mmCIF file with all atom_site columns, C-alpha atoms in Angstrom:
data_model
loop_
_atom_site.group_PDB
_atom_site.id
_atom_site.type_symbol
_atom_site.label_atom_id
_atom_site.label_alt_id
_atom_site.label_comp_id
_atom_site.label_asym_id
_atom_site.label_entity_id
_atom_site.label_seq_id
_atom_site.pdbx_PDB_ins_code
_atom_site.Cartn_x
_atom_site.Cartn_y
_atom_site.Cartn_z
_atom_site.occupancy
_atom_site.B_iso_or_equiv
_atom_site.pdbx_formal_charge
_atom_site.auth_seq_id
_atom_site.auth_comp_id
_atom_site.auth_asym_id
_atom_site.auth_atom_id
_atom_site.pdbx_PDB_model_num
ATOM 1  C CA . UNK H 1 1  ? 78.074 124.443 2.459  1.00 35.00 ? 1  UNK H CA 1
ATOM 2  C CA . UNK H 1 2  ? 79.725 121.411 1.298  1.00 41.00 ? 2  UNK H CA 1
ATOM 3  C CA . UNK H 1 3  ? 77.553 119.395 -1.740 1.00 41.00 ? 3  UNK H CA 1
ATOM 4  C CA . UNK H 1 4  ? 76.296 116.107 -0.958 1.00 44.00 ? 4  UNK H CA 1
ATOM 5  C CA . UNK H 1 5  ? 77.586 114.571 -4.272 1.00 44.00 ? 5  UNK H CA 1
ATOM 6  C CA . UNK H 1 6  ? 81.370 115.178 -3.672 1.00 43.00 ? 6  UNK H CA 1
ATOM 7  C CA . UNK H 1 7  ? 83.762 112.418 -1.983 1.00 43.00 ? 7  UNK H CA 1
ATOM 8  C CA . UNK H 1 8  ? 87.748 112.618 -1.966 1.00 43.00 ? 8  UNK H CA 1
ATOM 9  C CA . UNK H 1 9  ? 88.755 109.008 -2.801 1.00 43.00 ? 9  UNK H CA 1
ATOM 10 C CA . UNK H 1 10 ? 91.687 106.703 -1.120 1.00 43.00 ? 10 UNK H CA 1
ATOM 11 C CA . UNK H 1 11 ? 92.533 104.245 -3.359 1.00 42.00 ? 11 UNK H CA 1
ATOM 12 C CA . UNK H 1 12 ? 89.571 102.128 -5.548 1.00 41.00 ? 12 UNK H CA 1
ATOM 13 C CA . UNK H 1 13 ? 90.377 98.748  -6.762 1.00 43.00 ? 13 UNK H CA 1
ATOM 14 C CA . UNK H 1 14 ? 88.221 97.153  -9.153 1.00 41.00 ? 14 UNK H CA 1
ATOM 15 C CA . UNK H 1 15 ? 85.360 99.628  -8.605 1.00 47.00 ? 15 UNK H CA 1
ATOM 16 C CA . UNK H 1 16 ? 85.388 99.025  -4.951 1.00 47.00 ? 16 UNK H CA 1
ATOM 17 C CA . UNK H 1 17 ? 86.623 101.369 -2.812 1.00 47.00 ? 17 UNK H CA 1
ATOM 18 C CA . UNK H 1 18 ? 89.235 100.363 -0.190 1.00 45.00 ? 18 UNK H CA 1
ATOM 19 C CA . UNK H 1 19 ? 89.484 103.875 1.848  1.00 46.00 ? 19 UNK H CA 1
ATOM 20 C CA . UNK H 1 20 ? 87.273 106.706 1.588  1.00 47.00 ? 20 UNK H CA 1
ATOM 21 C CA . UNK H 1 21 ? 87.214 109.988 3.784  1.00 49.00 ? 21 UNK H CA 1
ATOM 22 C CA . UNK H 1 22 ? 83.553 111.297 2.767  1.00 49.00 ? 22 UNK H CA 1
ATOM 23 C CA . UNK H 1 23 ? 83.009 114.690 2.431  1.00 48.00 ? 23 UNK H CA 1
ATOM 24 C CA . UNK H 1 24 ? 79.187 114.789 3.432  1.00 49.00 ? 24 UNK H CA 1
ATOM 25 C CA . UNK H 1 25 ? 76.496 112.035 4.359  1.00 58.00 ? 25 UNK H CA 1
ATOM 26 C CA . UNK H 1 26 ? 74.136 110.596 2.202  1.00 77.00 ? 26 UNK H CA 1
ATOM 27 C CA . UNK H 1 27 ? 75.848 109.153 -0.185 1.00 85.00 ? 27 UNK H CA 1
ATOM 28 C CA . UNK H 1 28 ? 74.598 106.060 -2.195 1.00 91.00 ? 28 UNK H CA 1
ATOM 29 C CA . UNK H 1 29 ? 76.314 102.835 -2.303 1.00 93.00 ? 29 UNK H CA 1
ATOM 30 C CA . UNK H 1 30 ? 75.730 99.021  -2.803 1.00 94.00 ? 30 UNK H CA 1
ATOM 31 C CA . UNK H 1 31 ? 76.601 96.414  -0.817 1.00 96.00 ? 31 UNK H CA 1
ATOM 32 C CA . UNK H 1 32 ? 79.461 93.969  -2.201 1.00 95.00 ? 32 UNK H CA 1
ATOM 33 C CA . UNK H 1 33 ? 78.466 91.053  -0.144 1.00 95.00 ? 33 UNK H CA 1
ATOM 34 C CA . UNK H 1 34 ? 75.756 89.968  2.640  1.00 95.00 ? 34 UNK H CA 1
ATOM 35 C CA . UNK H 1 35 ? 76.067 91.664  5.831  1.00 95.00 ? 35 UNK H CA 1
ATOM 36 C CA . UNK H 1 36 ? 75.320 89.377  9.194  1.00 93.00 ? 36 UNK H CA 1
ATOM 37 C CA . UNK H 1 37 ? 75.471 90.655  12.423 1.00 90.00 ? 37 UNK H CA 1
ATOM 38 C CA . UNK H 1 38 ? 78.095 89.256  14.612 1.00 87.00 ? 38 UNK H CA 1
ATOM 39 C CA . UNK H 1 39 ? 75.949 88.282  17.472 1.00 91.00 ? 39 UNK H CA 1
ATOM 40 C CA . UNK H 1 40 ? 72.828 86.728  16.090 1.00 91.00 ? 40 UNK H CA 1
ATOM 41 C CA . UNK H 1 41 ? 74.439 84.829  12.827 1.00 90.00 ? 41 UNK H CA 1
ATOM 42 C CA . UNK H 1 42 ? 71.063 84.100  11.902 1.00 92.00 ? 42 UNK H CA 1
ATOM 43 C CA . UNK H 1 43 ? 70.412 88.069  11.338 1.00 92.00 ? 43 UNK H CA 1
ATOM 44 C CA . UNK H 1 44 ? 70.562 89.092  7.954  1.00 93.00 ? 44 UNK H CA 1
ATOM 45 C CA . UNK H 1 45 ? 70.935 93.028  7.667  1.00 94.00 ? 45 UNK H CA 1
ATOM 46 C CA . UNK H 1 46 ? 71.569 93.293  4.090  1.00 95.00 ? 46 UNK H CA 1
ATOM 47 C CA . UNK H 1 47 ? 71.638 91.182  0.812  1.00 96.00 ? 47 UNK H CA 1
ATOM 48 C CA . UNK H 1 48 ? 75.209 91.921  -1.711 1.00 96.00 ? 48 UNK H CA 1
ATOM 49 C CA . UNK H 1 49 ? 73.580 94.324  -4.122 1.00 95.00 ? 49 UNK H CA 1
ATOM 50 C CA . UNK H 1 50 ? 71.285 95.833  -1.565 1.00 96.00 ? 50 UNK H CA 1
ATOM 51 C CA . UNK H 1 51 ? 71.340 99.806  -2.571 1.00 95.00 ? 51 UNK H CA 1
ATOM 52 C CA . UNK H 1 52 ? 72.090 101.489 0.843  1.00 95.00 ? 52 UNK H CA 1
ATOM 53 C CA . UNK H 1 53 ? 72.694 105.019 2.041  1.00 93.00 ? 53 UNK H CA 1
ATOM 54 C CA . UNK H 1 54 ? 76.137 106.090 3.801  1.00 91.00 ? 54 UNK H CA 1
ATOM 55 C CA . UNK H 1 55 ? 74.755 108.175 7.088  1.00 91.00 ? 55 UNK H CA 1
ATOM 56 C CA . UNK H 1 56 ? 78.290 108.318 9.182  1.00 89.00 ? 56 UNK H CA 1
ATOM 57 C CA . UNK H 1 57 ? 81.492 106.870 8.213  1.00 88.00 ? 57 UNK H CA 1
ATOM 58 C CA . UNK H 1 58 ? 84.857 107.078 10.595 1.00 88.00 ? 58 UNK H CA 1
ATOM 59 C CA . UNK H 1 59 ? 87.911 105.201 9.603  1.00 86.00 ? 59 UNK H CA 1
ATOM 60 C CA . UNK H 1 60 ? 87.559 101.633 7.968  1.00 89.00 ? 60 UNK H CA 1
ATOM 61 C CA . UNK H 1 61 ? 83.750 102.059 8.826  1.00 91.00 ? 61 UNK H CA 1
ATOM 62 C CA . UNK H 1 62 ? 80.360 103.352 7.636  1.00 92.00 ? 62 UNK H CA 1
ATOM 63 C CA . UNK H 1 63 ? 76.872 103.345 9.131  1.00 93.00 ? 63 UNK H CA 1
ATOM 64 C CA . UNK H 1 64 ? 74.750 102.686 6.264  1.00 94.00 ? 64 UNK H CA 1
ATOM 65 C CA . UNK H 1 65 ? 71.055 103.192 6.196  1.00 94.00 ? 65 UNK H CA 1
ATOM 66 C CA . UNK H 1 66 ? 68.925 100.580 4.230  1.00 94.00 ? 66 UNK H CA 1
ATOM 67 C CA . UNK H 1 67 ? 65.502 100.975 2.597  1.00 93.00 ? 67 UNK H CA 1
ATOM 68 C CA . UNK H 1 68 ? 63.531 100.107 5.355  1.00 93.00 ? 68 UNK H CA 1
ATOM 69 C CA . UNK H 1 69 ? 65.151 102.679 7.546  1.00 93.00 ? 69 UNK H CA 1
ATOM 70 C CA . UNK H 1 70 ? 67.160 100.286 9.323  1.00 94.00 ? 70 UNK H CA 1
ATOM 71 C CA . UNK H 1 71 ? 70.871 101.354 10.152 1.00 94.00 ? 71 UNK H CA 1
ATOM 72 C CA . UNK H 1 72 ? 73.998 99.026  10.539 1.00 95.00 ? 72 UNK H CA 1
ATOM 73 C CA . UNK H 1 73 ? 77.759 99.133  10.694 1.00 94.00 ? 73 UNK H CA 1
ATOM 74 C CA . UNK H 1 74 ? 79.706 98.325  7.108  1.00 94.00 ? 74 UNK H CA 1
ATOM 75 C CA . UNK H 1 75 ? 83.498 98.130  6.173  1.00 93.00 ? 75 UNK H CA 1
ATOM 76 C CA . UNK H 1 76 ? 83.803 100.579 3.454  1.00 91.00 ? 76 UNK H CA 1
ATOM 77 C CA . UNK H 1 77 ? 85.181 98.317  1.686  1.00 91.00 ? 77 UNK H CA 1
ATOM 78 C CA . UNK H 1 78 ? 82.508 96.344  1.391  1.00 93.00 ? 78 UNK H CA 1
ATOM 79 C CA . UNK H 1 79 ? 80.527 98.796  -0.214 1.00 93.00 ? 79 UNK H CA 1
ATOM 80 C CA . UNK H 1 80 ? 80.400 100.175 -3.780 1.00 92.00 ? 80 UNK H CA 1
ATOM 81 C CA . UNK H 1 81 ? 80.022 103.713 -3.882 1.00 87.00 ? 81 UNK H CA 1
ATOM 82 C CA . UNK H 1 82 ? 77.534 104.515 -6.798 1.00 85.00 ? 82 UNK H CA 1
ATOM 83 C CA . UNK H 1 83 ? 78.473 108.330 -8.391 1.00 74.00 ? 83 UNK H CA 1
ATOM 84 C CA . UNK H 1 84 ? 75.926 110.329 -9.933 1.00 61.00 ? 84 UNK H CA 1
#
């Protein structure tokens, strides 16, 4: 049964990663810059900083979950992957 701590990185660049296949979900990350929705600019669903939680995550994209329990699509490389 695969650990929920261990990732197999792409490539990171400045502490950012770029391309990540994740081994297992929940993994903890922040957010490197605001995320809007497409359709409703007006809809904030996360702050840069925000500490989120990585739930799925297929290609170029994660679903992150955020404290309030509210998921949302993310570019992985928007997010910043924090290792414990």
């Amino acid at each position: 049964f695969p650990s929920h701590d261990r990732i197999q990185v792409g490539e990171i660049k400045t502490g950012t990663i770029t391309r990540v296949q994740l081994n297992s979900i929940l993994m903890k990350a922040y957010l490197t810059q605001d995320e809007i929705s497409p359709l409703d600019k007006k809809r904030v669903f996360g702050k840069k900083g925000d500490k989120v939680t990585v739930v799925n995550q297929n290609g170029a994209v994660a679903i992150v979950q955020d404290a309030h329990g509210e998921r949302f699509p993310v570019k992985i490389s928007n997010l910043t992957i924090i290792h414990s």
